[in-house]
mmCIF file of C-alpha atoms in Angstrom:
data_model
loop_
_atom_site.group_PDB
_atom_site.id
_atom_site.type_symbol
_atom_site.label_atom_id
_atom_site.label_comp_id
_atom_site.label_asym_id
_atom_site.label_seq_id
_atom_site.Cartn_x
_atom_site.Cartn_y
_atom_site.Cartn_z
ATOM 1 C CA MET A 61 54.113 -64.603 -7.328
ATOM 2 C CA ALA A 62 55.842 -66.815 -9.819
ATOM 3 C CA ARG A 63 56.072 -70.460 -8.989
ATOM 4 C CA THR A 64 59.455 -71.955 -9.581
ATOM 5 C CA GLY A 65 60.575 -75.316 -10.795
ATOM 6 C CA GLN A 66 57.694 -75.684 -13.241
ATOM 7 C CA HIS A 67 58.775 -75.303 -16.841
ATOM 8 C CA GLN A 68 55.975 -73.617 -18.739
ATOM 9 C CA GLU A 69 55.499 -73.073 -22.436
ATOM 10 C CA ILE A 70 52.916 -70.394 -23.144
ATOM 11 C CA THR A 71 51.982 -69.124 -26.607
ATOM 12 C CA ILE A 72 51.234 -65.423 -26.868
ATOM 13 C CA LYS A 73 49.454 -64.088 -29.913
ATOM 14 C CA LEU A 74 49.388 -60.356 -30.488
ATOM 15 C CA ALA A 75 47.189 -58.280 -32.772
ATOM 16 C CA THR A 76 49.229 -56.658 -35.547
ATOM 17 C CA ILE A 77 49.060 -53.204 -33.957
ATOM 18 C CA LEU A 78 50.522 -54.596 -30.708
ATOM 19 C CA ALA A 79 53.059 -56.792 -32.452
ATOM 20 C CA ARG A 80 54.696 -53.557 -33.629
ATOM 21 C CA HIS A 81 55.996 -53.189 -30.084
ATOM 22 C CA CYS A 82 57.552 -56.668 -30.323
ATOM 23 C CA GLN A 83 59.530 -56.331 -33.535
ATOM 24 C CA ASN A 84 56.425 -57.391 -35.486
ATOM 25 C CA ASN A 85 56.326 -60.826 -33.893
ATOM 26 C CA LYS A 86 52.676 -61.810 -33.842
ATOM 27 C CA THR A 87 53.286 -65.133 -32.141
ATOM 28 C CA ILE A 88 55.730 -65.451 -29.290
ATOM 29 C CA VAL A 89 56.360 -68.637 -27.373
ATOM 30 C CA CYS A 90 57.476 -68.011 -23.798
ATOM 31 C CA LYS A 91 59.410 -70.840 -22.223
ATOM 32 C CA SER A 92 60.387 -70.272 -18.643
ATOM 33 C CA ASP A 93 60.392 -71.713 -15.174
ATOM 34 C CA ASN A 94 59.056 -68.431 -13.858
ATOM 35 C CA ILE A 95 55.810 -68.020 -15.728
ATOM 36 C CA SER A 96 52.827 -68.615 -13.520
ATOM 37 C CA ASP A 97 50.297 -65.952 -14.405
ATOM 38 C CA ILE A 98 49.513 -63.188 -16.900
ATOM 39 C CA PHE A 99 51.580 -60.677 -14.983
ATOM 40 C CA SER A 100 54.676 -62.861 -15.187
ATOM 41 C CA VAL A 101 54.167 -63.528 -18.887
ATOM 42 C CA ILE A 102 53.955 -59.765 -19.526
ATOM 43 C CA ASP A 103 57.105 -59.304 -17.464
ATOM 44 C CA ALA A 104 58.852 -61.931 -19.574
ATOM 45 C CA LEU A 105 57.655 -60.199 -22.747
ATOM 46 C CA ASP A 106 58.909 -56.842 -21.489
ATOM 47 C CA LYS A 107 62.365 -58.270 -20.827
ATOM 48 C CA LYS A 108 62.534 -59.362 -24.445
ATOM 49 C CA PHE A 109 60.742 -56.334 -25.898
ATOM 50 C CA PRO A 110 61.229 -53.390 -23.506
ATOM 51 C CA GLY A 111 58.224 -51.081 -23.413
ATOM 52 C CA ILE A 112 55.466 -53.578 -24.213
ATOM 53 C CA LYS A 113 54.433 -53.726 -20.560
ATOM 54 C CA SER A 114 53.601 -50.020 -20.522
ATOM 55 C CA VAL A 115 51.367 -50.557 -23.556
ATOM 56 C CA LEU A 116 49.493 -53.458 -21.968
ATOM 57 C CA CYS A 117 49.352 -52.333 -18.328
ATOM 58 C CA THR A 118 48.775 -49.191 -16.320
ATOM 59 C CA LYS A 119 51.262 -47.862 -13.785
ATOM 60 C CA GLN A 120 48.935 -49.275 -11.146
ATOM 61 C CA HIS A 121 49.615 -52.775 -12.474
ATOM 62 C CA LYS A 122 46.201 -53.206 -14.059
ATOM 63 C CA ILE A 123 45.360 -54.167 -17.607
ATOM 64 C CA ALA A 124 45.066 -51.003 -19.710
ATOM 65 C CA ASP A 125 41.457 -50.160 -20.590
ATOM 66 C CA SER A 126 42.383 -50.223 -24.263
ATOM 67 C CA ILE A 127 43.591 -53.831 -24.096
ATOM 68 C CA ASN A 128 41.829 -57.177 -23.754
ATOM 69 C CA ILE A 129 43.734 -60.297 -22.764
ATOM 70 C CA TYR A 130 42.285 -63.760 -23.285
ATOM 71 C CA VAL A 131 43.483 -67.097 -21.954
ATOM 72 C CA ASN A 132 42.218 -69.943 -24.101
ATOM 73 C CA GLY A 133 39.458 -67.631 -25.293
ATOM 74 C CA GLU A 134 38.376 -66.284 -21.886
ATOM 75 C CA ASN A 135 38.749 -62.585 -21.111
ATOM 76 C CA VAL A 136 40.960 -62.419 -18.014
ATOM 77 C CA ARG A 137 39.004 -59.398 -16.736
ATOM 78 C CA TYR A 138 36.318 -61.963 -15.824
ATOM 79 C CA LEU A 139 38.910 -64.296 -14.316
ATOM 80 C CA GLN A 140 41.627 -62.951 -12.031
ATOM 81 C CA GLY A 141 42.977 -60.194 -14.287
ATOM 82 C CA LEU A 142 46.761 -60.086 -14.289
ATOM 83 C CA ASN A 143 46.794 -62.738 -11.569
ATOM 84 C CA THR A 144 45.073 -65.275 -13.807
ATOM 85 C CA ILE A 145 47.025 -68.502 -13.461
ATOM 86 C CA LEU A 146 48.567 -69.999 -16.587
ATOM 87 C CA THR A 147 49.289 -73.640 -17.169
ATOM 88 C CA GLN A 148 51.463 -75.467 -19.639
ATOM 89 C CA GLY A 149 50.267 -75.039 -23.228
ATOM 90 C CA ASP A 150 47.926 -72.102 -22.585
ATOM 91 C CA LEU A 151 47.172 -69.715 -25.420
ATOM 92 C CA VAL A 152 47.174 -66.009 -24.560
ATOM 93 C CA ASN A 153 45.599 -63.642 -27.078
ATOM 94 C CA ILE A 154 46.139 -59.915 -26.669
ATOM 95 C CA ILE A 155 44.015 -57.584 -28.753
ATOM 96 C CA PRO A 156 42.814 -53.961 -28.660
ATOM 97 C CA ALA A 157 39.676 -53.807 -26.502
ATOM 98 C CA ALA A 158 37.884 -51.958 -29.284
ATOM 99 C CA ALA A 159 37.916 -55.172 -31.321
ATOM 100 C CA ALA A 160 35.359 -56.594 -28.910
ATOM 101 C CA GLY A 161 32.823 -53.974 -30.066
ATOM 102 C CA MET B 72 24.735 -66.154 -47.790
ATOM 103 C CA ILE B 73 27.182 -63.288 -47.854
ATOM 104 C CA ILE B 74 25.406 -59.948 -47.641
ATOM 105 C CA ASP B 75 27.673 -57.257 -48.962
ATOM 106 C CA ARG B 76 25.776 -53.990 -49.088
ATOM 107 C CA PRO B 77 28.134 -51.067 -49.698
ATOM 108 C CA GLN B 78 26.010 -48.763 -47.510
ATOM 109 C CA SER B 79 26.714 -50.962 -44.471
ATOM 110 C CA HIS B 80 30.041 -50.930 -42.683
ATOM 111 C CA PHE B 81 29.676 -54.657 -42.044
ATOM 112 C CA ILE B 82 29.603 -57.583 -44.402
ATOM 113 C CA PHE B 83 27.241 -60.201 -42.970
ATOM 114 C CA ILE B 84 27.145 -63.949 -43.365
ATOM 115 C CA LEU B 85 23.640 -65.100 -42.504
ATOM 116 C CA PRO B 86 21.531 -68.123 -43.375
ATOM 117 C CA ARG B 87 19.449 -67.669 -46.521
ATOM 118 C CA ALA B 88 16.464 -68.796 -44.422
ATOM 119 C CA HIS B 89 17.034 -65.855 -42.082
ATOM 120 C CA VAL B 90 17.314 -63.316 -44.864
ATOM 121 C CA TYR B 91 14.408 -64.554 -46.969
ATOM 122 C CA GLY B 92 12.351 -66.677 -44.578
ATOM 123 C CA ASN B 93 11.079 -66.730 -41.020
ATOM 124 C CA TYR B 94 14.166 -68.376 -39.532
ATOM 125 C CA ASN B 95 15.944 -66.424 -36.778
ATOM 126 C CA TYR B 96 19.657 -67.219 -36.598
ATOM 127 C CA ILE B 97 19.745 -66.041 -32.989
ATOM 128 C CA ASN B 98 18.651 -69.295 -31.415
ATOM 129 C CA TYR B 99 19.876 -72.194 -29.357
ATOM 130 C CA LYS B 100 19.036 -75.670 -30.576
ATOM 131 C CA GLY B 101 16.327 -74.157 -32.758
ATOM 132 C CA LYS B 102 14.656 -72.151 -29.988
ATOM 133 C CA GLU B 103 14.744 -68.377 -30.361
ATOM 134 C CA LEU B 104 16.273 -66.488 -27.459
ATOM 135 C CA THR B 105 14.379 -64.044 -25.294
ATOM 136 C CA ASN B 106 15.926 -60.645 -24.595
ATOM 137 C CA ASN B 107 17.037 -61.969 -21.240
ATOM 138 C CA GLU B 108 18.586 -65.101 -22.734
ATOM 139 C CA TYR B 109 20.261 -63.023 -25.417
ATOM 140 C CA LEU B 110 22.078 -60.959 -22.807
ATOM 141 C CA LYS B 111 22.965 -64.067 -20.824
ATOM 142 C CA TYR B 112 24.050 -66.485 -23.540
ATOM 143 C CA TRP B 113 24.663 -64.809 -26.891
ATOM 144 C CA GLY B 114 28.156 -63.846 -27.906
ATOM 145 C CA LYS B 115 30.846 -64.226 -30.516
ATOM 146 C CA TRP B 116 34.278 -65.479 -31.323
ATOM 147 C CA VAL B 117 36.277 -62.437 -32.367
ATOM 148 C CA PHE B 118 39.415 -62.419 -34.481
ATOM 149 C CA LEU B 119 41.335 -59.963 -36.590
ATOM 150 C CA GLY B 120 42.736 -60.027 -40.078
ATOM 151 C CA THR B 121 43.155 -58.129 -43.300
ATOM 152 C CA ARG B 122 40.060 -57.629 -45.426
ATOM 153 C CA GLN B 123 41.471 -60.156 -47.916
ATOM 154 C CA GLU B 124 42.022 -62.778 -45.207
ATOM 155 C CA LEU B 125 38.529 -62.300 -43.837
ATOM 156 C CA ASP B 126 36.955 -62.392 -47.330
ATOM 157 C CA LYS B 127 38.651 -65.739 -47.873
ATOM 158 C CA LEU B 128 37.432 -67.082 -44.543
ATOM 159 C CA ALA B 129 33.913 -65.772 -45.182
ATOM 160 C CA LYS B 130 33.689 -67.952 -48.273
ATOM 161 C CA LYS B 131 34.547 -71.009 -46.152
ATOM 162 C CA ILE B 132 32.083 -70.077 -43.418
ATOM 163 C CA ASP B 133 29.215 -69.208 -45.759
ATOM 164 C CA PRO B 134 28.078 -72.774 -46.603
ATOM 165 C CA LEU B 135 28.210 -73.722 -42.916
ATOM 166 C CA VAL B 136 25.994 -70.764 -42.078
ATOM 167 C CA ASP B 137 23.511 -71.700 -44.799
ATOM 168 C CA GLN B 138 23.427 -75.238 -43.366
ATOM 169 C CA LYS B 139 22.756 -73.640 -39.928
ATOM 170 C CA ILE B 140 25.866 -75.256 -38.458
ATOM 171 C CA ILE B 141 27.346 -71.839 -37.677
ATOM 172 C CA PRO B 142 24.618 -69.332 -36.680
ATOM 173 C CA GLY B 143 26.061 -66.236 -38.386
ATOM 174 C CA ALA B 144 28.975 -63.861 -38.723
ATOM 175 C CA LYS B 145 29.923 -60.342 -39.688
ATOM 176 C CA TYR B 146 33.127 -58.528 -40.480
ATOM 177 C CA ASP B 147 34.410 -55.039 -41.154
ATOM 178 C CA ARG B 148 34.339 -53.790 -44.716
ATOM 179 C CA GLN B 149 37.339 -51.685 -43.772
ATOM 180 C CA GLU B 150 39.280 -50.773 -40.676
ATOM 181 C CA ILE B 151 37.583 -48.296 -38.358
ATOM 182 C CA PRO B 152 40.213 -45.539 -37.960
ATOM 183 C CA GLU B 153 38.602 -44.146 -34.770
ATOM 184 C CA PHE B 154 39.335 -47.396 -32.922
ATOM 185 C CA GLN B 155 42.947 -47.795 -34.068
ATOM 186 C CA ILE B 156 42.739 -51.572 -34.285
ATOM 187 C CA GLY B 157 44.871 -51.672 -37.412
ATOM 188 C CA GLU B 158 42.993 -54.658 -38.842
ATOM 189 C CA CYS B 159 39.477 -55.690 -39.733
ATOM 190 C CA VAL B 160 37.473 -57.651 -37.172
ATOM 191 C CA MET B 161 35.345 -60.728 -37.767
ATOM 192 C CA CYS B 162 32.713 -61.850 -35.269
ATOM 193 C CA VAL B 163 31.275 -65.361 -35.480
ATOM 194 C CA PHE B 164 28.099 -65.424 -33.429
ATOM 195 C CA CYS B 165 26.732 -68.245 -31.338
ATOM 196 C CA ASP B 166 25.244 -69.154 -27.989
ATOM 197 C CA VAL B 167 27.851 -69.677 -25.273
ATOM 198 C CA ARG B 168 26.468 -73.192 -24.797
ATOM 199 C CA GLN B 169 27.638 -74.147 -28.293
ATOM 200 C CA ARG B 170 30.789 -72.051 -28.466
ATOM 201 C CA ASP B 171 33.226 -74.978 -28.105
ATOM 202 C CA GLU B 172 31.679 -76.782 -31.027
ATOM 203 C CA ILE B 173 31.804 -73.587 -33.137
ATOM 204 C CA TRP B 174 35.384 -72.952 -32.060
ATOM 205 C CA ASP B 175 36.415 -76.433 -33.256
ATOM 206 C CA ILE B 176 34.970 -75.620 -36.667
ATOM 207 C CA LEU B 177 36.750 -72.263 -36.807
ATOM 208 C CA ALA B 178 40.028 -73.851 -35.753
ATOM 209 C CA SER B 179 39.633 -76.444 -38.503
ATOM 210 C CA LEU B 180 39.267 -73.532 -40.966
ATOM 211 C CA GLY B 181 42.551 -72.070 -39.770
ATOM 212 C CA VAL B 182 41.432 -69.536 -37.147
ATOM 213 C CA GLU B 183 44.046 -69.301 -34.415
ATOM 214 C CA ASP B 184 43.096 -66.235 -32.389
ATOM 215 C CA LYS B 185 40.745 -67.208 -29.607
ATOM 216 C CA ALA B 186 38.692 -64.464 -27.944
ATOM 217 C CA TRP B 187 35.132 -64.940 -26.686
ATOM 218 C CA VAL B 188 32.997 -61.831 -26.196
ATOM 219 C CA PHE B 189 29.474 -61.791 -24.775
ATOM 220 C CA GLU B 190 27.080 -59.461 -26.590
ATOM 221 C CA LYS B 191 26.228 -57.947 -23.212
ATOM 222 C CA GLU B 192 29.841 -56.815 -22.918
ATOM 223 C CA THR B 193 29.714 -55.200 -26.359
ATOM 224 C CA MET B 194 26.454 -53.438 -25.539
ATOM 225 C CA GLU B 195 27.866 -52.075 -22.310
ATOM 226 C CA ASN B 196 30.744 -50.657 -24.321
ATOM 227 C CA TRP B 197 28.213 -48.725 -26.391
ATOM 228 C CA LEU B 198 26.286 -47.292 -23.443
ATOM 229 C CA PRO B 199 27.068 -43.897 -21.861
ATOM 230 C CA GLY B 200 30.456 -44.163 -20.160
ATOM 231 C CA GLY B 201 31.243 -47.281 -22.209
ATOM 232 C CA GLN B 202 34.667 -47.364 -23.723
ATOM 233 C CA LEU B 203 33.608 -47.580 -27.366
ATOM 234 C CA LEU B 204 30.868 -44.978 -27.256
ATOM 235 C CA GLU B 205 33.113 -42.518 -25.453
ATOM 236 C CA LYS B 206 35.984 -43.201 -27.857
ATOM 237 C CA TRP B 207 33.667 -42.724 -30.816
ATOM 238 C CA ILE B 208 32.353 -39.430 -29.387
ATOM 239 C CA GLU B 209 35.894 -38.212 -28.773
ATOM 240 C CA ALA B 210 37.052 -39.159 -32.277
ATOM 241 C CA LYS B 211 34.084 -37.404 -33.909
ATOM 242 C CA GLY B 212 34.970 -34.121 -32.200
ATOM 243 C CA ILE B 213 31.321 -33.223 -31.612
ATOM 244 C CA THR B 214 30.073 -30.565 -29.188
ATOM 245 C CA PRO B 215 29.328 -31.517 -25.554
ATOM 246 C CA GLU B 216 25.606 -31.015 -26.285
ATOM 247 C CA GLN B 217 25.747 -33.345 -29.273
ATOM 248 C CA ALA B 218 27.710 -35.865 -27.214
ATOM 249 C CA GLU B 219 25.063 -35.778 -24.521
ATOM 250 C CA SER B 220 22.359 -36.351 -27.096
ATOM 251 C CA VAL B 221 24.273 -39.351 -28.515
ATOM 252 C CA ARG B 222 24.600 -40.792 -24.985
ATOM 253 C CA LYS B 223 20.917 -40.258 -24.283
ATOM 254 C CA ASP B 224 19.907 -41.918 -27.566
ATOM 255 C CA ALA B 225 22.145 -44.903 -26.852
ATOM 256 C CA GLU B 226 20.663 -45.360 -23.408
ATOM 257 C CA GLU B 227 17.075 -45.043 -24.592
ATOM 258 C CA ARG B 228 17.625 -47.429 -27.486
ATOM 259 C CA PHE B 229 19.055 -50.067 -25.154
ATOM 260 C CA LYS B 230 16.279 -49.592 -22.609
ATOM 261 C CA LYS B 231 13.569 -49.876 -25.271
ATOM 262 C CA MET B 232 15.181 -52.911 -26.881
ATOM 263 C CA PHE B 233 15.332 -54.908 -23.661
ATOM 264 C CA GLU B 234 12.377 -53.586 -21.677
ATOM 265 C CA ASP B 235 10.416 -56.824 -22.154
ATOM 266 C CA LYS B 236 12.865 -59.416 -20.913
ATOM 267 C CA ASP B 237 10.688 -62.359 -22.018
ATOM 268 C CA ALA B 238 10.084 -61.140 -25.576
ATOM 269 C CA VAL B 239 11.990 -62.825 -28.396
ATOM 270 C CA PHE B 240 15.141 -60.895 -29.248
ATOM 271 C CA ARG B 241 14.708 -59.395 -32.713
ATOM 272 C CA GLY B 242 18.179 -58.098 -33.471
ATOM 273 C CA ILE B 243 19.868 -54.771 -33.836
ATOM 274 C CA ASP B 244 19.900 -52.555 -36.906
ATOM 275 C CA GLN B 245 23.457 -52.188 -38.151
#
């Protein structure tokens, strides 16, 4: 659930192949009162760039196998996945999972 | 030194002492890692870029690798079409216990993408059922029998490589 009343600024960096779904923006700064975790940041992205959520997540609201998401360098699969809490100034990197090979 | 052998998919940046001497770049504070420690601690900062961008960065990293400040690195000679990444990948290797220090150096060289990957995670991706091995098999369009043989080889190679958990890790042929 999104916390309210806390203004967050989160930087999202997308690999080139994923940036294509966001009008080729490789760096997107999300500023919102409603960003509390990865799920909410993806929701915010999808409002701005409809369709990106279906690239990053499955219909079951899980991170797609083909995608890795990092918060300040840590793979969120080893944290709380889409429920990983974000705090002011966090850096979110989203890359194809194959890049980790 | 930058090792650019056309027959290899990867371009490596390794200390001269590793290539020509007895030094093993896979170490922590000068102590070589055992197979067990390798799986527990060794990993890499991963970031993407064009070949030109990574060539430029490699030249900046190279002297730091020769001075043994950064353990080592490798990057793609060209994109791997099977994986549809759309860019080349650079991996800068180090022990997790020194990753913050290495990250600070990379950031000072202009690296912005921050993604830490343990080698264990990469290896699991290349084992039977692992995402990369299965993707590779699918992209190659080989027969089910050939695919099974590839899986079996991958499993046996991994098992053999790590069967003695206390032996010094000697690296992987690439």
